[in-house]
Tab-separated table of C-alpha atoms in Angstrom:
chain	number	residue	atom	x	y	z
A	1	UNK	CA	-1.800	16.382	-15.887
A	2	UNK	CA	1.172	15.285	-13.668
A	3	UNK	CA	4.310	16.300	-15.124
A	4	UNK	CA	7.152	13.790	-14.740
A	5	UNK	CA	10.533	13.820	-15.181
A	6	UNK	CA	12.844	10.334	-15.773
A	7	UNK	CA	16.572	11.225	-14.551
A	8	UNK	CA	18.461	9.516	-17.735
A	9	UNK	CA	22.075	8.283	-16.566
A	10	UNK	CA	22.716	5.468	-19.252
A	11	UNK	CA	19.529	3.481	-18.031
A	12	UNK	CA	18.644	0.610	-20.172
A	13	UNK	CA	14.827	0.698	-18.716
A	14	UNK	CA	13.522	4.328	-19.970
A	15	UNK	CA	10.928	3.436	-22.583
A	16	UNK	CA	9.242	0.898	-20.181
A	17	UNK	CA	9.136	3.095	-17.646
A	18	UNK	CA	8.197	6.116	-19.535
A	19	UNK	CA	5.433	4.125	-21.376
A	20	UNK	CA	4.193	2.940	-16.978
A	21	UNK	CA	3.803	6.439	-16.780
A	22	UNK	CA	1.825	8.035	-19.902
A	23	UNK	CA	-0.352	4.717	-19.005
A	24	UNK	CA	-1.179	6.304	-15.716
A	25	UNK	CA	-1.795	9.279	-17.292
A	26	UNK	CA	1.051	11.435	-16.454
A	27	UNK	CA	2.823	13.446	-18.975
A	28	UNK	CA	6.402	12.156	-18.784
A	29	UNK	CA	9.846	14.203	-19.914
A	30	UNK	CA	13.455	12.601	-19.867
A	31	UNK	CA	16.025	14.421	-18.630
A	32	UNK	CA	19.989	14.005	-18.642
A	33	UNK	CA	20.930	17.425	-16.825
A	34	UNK	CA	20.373	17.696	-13.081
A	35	UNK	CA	19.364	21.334	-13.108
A	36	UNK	CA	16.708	20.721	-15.663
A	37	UNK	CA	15.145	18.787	-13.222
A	38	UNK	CA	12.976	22.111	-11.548
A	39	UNK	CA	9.209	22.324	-11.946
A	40	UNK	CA	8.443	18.915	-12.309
A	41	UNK	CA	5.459	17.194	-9.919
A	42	UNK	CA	8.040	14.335	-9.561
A	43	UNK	CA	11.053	12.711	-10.726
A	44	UNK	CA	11.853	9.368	-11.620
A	45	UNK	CA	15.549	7.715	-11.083
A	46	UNK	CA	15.193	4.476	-13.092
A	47	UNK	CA	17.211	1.199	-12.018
A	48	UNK	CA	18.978	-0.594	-14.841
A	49	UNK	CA	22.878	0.636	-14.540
A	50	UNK	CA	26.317	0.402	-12.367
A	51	UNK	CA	26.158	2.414	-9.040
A	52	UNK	CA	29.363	4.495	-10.060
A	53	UNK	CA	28.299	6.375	-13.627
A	54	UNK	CA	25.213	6.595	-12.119
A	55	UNK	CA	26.234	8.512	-9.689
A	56	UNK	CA	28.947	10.347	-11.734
A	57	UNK	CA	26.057	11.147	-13.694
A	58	UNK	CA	24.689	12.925	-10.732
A	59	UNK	CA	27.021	14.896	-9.853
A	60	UNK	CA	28.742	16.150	-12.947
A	61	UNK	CA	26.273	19.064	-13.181
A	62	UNK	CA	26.569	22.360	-11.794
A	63	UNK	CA	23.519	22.188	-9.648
A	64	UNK	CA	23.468	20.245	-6.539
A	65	UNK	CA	20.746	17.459	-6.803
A	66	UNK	CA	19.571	17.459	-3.248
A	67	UNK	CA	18.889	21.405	-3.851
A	68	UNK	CA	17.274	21.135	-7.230
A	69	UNK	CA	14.849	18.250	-6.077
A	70	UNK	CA	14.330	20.097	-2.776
A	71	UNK	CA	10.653	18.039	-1.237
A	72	UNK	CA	9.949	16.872	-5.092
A	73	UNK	CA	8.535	13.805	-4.735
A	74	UNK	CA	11.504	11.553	-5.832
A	75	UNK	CA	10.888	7.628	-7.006
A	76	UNK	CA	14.229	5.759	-6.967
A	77	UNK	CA	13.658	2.056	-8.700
A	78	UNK	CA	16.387	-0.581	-8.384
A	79	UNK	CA	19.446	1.234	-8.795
A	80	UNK	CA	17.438	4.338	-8.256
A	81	UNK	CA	16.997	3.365	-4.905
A	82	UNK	CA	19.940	2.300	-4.140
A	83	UNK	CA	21.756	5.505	-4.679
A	84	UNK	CA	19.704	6.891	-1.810
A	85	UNK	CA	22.231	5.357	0.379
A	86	UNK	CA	25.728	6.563	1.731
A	87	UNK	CA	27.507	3.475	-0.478
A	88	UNK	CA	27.852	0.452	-2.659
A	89	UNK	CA	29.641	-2.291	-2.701
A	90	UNK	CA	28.850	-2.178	-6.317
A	91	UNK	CA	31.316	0.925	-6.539
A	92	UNK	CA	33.767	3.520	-4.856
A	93	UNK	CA	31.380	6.767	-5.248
A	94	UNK	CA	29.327	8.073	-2.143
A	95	UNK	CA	25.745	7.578	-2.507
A	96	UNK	CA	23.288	10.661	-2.278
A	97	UNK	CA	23.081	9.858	1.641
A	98	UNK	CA	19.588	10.806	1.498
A	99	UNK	CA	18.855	7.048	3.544
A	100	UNK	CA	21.308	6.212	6.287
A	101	UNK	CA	23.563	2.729	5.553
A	102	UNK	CA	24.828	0.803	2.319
A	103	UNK	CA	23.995	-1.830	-0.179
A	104	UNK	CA	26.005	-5.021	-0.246
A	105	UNK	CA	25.414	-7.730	-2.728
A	106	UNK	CA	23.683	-10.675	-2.548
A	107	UNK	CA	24.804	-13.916	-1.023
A	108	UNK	CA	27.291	-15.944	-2.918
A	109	UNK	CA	24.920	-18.967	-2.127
A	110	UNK	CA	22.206	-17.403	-4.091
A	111	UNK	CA	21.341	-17.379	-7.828
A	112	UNK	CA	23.001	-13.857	-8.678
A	113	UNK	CA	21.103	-11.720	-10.561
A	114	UNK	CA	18.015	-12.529	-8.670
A	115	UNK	CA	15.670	-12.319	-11.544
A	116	UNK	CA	11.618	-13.220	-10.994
A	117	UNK	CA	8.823	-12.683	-9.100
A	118	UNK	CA	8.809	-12.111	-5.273
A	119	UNK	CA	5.705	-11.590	-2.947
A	120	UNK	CA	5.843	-8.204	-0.864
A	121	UNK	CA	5.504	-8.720	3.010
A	122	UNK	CA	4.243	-4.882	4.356
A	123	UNK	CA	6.079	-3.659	7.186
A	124	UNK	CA	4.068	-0.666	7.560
A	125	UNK	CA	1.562	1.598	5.912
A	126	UNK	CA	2.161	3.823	3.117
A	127	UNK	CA	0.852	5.840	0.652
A	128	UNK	CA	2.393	4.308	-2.744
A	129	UNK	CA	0.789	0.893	-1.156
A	130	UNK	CA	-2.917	2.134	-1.414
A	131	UNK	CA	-4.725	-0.610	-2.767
A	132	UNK	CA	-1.921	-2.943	-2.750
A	133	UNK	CA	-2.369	-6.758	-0.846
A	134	UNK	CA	-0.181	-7.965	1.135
A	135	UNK	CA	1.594	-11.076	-0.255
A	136	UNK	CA	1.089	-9.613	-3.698
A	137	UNK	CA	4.280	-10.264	-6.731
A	138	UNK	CA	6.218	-8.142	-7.990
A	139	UNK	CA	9.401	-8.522	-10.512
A	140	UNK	CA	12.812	-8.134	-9.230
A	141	UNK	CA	16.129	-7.647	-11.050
A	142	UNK	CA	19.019	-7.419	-9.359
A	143	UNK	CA	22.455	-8.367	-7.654
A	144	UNK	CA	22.202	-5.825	-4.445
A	145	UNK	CA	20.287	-5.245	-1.551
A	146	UNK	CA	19.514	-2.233	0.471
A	147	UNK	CA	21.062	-2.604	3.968
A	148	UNK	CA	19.588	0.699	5.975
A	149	UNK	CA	20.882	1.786	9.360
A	150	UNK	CA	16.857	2.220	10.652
A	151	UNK	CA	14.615	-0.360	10.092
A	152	UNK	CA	11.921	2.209	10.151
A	153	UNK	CA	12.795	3.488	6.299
A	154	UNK	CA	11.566	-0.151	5.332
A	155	UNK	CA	8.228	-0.225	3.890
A	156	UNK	CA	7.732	-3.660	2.996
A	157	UNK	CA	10.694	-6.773	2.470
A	158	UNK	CA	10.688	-9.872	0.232
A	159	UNK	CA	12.250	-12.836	1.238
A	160	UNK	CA	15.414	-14.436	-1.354
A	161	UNK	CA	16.532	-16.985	1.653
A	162	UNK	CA	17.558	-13.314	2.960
A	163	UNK	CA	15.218	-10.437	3.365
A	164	UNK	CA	15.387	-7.945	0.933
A	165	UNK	CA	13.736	-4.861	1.508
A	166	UNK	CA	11.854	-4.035	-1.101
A	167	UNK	CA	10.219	-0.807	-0.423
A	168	UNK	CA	12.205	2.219	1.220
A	169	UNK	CA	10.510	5.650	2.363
A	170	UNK	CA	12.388	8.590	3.960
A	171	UNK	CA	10.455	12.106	3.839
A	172	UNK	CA	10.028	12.737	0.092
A	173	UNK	CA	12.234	9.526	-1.592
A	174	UNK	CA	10.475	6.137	-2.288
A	175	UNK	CA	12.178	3.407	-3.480
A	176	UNK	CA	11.335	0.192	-4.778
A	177	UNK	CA	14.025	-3.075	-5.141
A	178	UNK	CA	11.909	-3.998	-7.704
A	179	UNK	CA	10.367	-2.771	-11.323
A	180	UNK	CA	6.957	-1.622	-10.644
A	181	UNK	CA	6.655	-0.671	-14.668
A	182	UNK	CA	7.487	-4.897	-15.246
A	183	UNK	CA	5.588	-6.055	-12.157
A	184	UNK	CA	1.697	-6.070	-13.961
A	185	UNK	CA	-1.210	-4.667	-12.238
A	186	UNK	CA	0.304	-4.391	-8.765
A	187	UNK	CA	2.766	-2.106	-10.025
A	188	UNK	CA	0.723	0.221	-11.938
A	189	UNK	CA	-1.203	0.923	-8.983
A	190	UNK	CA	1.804	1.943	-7.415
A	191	UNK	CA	3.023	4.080	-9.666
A	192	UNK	CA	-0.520	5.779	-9.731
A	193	UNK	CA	-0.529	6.187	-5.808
A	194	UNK	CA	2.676	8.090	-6.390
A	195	UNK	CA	1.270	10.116	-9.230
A	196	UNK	CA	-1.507	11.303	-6.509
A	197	UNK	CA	1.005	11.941	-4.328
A	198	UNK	CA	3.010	14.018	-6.915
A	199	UNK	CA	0.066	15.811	-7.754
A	200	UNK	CA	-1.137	17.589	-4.186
C-alpha cells in the first residue's frame, strides 16, 4: 500500500483529507515534525490555515524541508499550494520558493471567501488529470490566488470574473486551489492519479 504522510500545521481539514486517502486505498500517517517526513511515497500539505504559522510551522524544525522531501512526490492543496510560492500577501514569511511568483488576494469586487463550485479549464496535460473532463467542478475555498512568474507551471485555471489557476505542477509539487477530498468523484480520481504516481 501507498504510504502517505499529511504535514499537520494547525489545519482545520485533516480528517477529510485523511479519510480521501484511506478511501483510495492508501495508508495515511499525520505528521507535525518536518524531519519525520522521510520514507513516505508522498506527502500531503493540506489547505485550511494562515500563510504565516503555516509556514512557521515549516521551518521551526531542524531539518530543512526542501532536503527532507527531496523528489517525494509533494501535494500542496489550497494553502498547501500556495506556500510553494516565494510570498503572500496573506503574510510577511517567504514562501518555500519551490514555484517562481506570489499570491495576492482576490478582487475587492468579488464575494471574498470564494466558496463553491468552479469548472476546471485544462491548460495542459498531466498526470493527476488522468481521467478527468475538461469543464468538470470542483469545490473551492478561498481568499487568494496563485500569481506564478511562468505560465507554464499552470495546469488548468477556473474562471471567478478573474482566472484562478487552479492546478500548479513544477517537477515533483502539485497543487490544487481547490479541495479535491470535498470536490466528489472528480476529486477522488485525482487524488488516486497521484497515489499512482506516488507509488512508481
Amino acid at each position: 500500500m501507498t504510504k502517505i504522510a499529511i504535514f499537520d500545521y494547525g489545519a482545520g481539514n485533516i480528517f477529510s483529507l485523511r479519510n480521501a486517502l484511506e478511501k483510495q486505498g492508501a495508508t495515511v500517517e499525520v505528521q507535525t515534525q518536518v524531519d519525520k517526513l522521510k520514507g513516505y511515497d508522498g506527502i500531503f500539505l493540506p489547505g485550511v490555515g494562515n500563510f504565516d504559522p503555516a509556514i512557521q510551522s515549516i521551518n521551526r524544525d531542524s531539518g530543512n524541508f526542501l532536503d527532507i522531501v527531496g523528489d517525494t512526490p509533494v501535494f500542496g492543496i489550497c494553502l498547501g499550494m500556495e506556500m510553494f510560492f516565494d510570498k503572500s500577501q496573506e503574510g510577511k514569511e517567504k514562501g518555500l520558493g519551490v514555484i517562481g511568483g506570489d499570491v495576492i488576494v482576490l478582487p475587492n469586487t468579488l464575494k471574498v471567501p470564494h466558496m463553491g463550485w468552479n469548472a476546471l479549464e485544462i491548460k495542459q496535460e498531466n498526470k493527476i488529470l488522468e481521467g478527468v473532463k475538461n469543464g468538470s467542478w470542483v469545490y473551492f475555498v478561498h481568499s487568494y490566488r496563485a500569481n506564478p512568474t511562468a505560465s507554464d507551471v499552470i495546469v488548468a485555471e477556473s474562471d471567478y470574473d478573474v482566472k484562478v489557476p487552479a492546478i500548479v505542477q513544477k517537477d515533483n509539487f502539485f497543487g490544487t486551489q481547490f479541495h479535491p477530498e470535498k470536490s466528489g468523484d472528480v476529486g477522488g480520481l485525482m487524488l488516486k492519479n497521484f497515489l499512482r504516481e506516488c507509488s512508481k
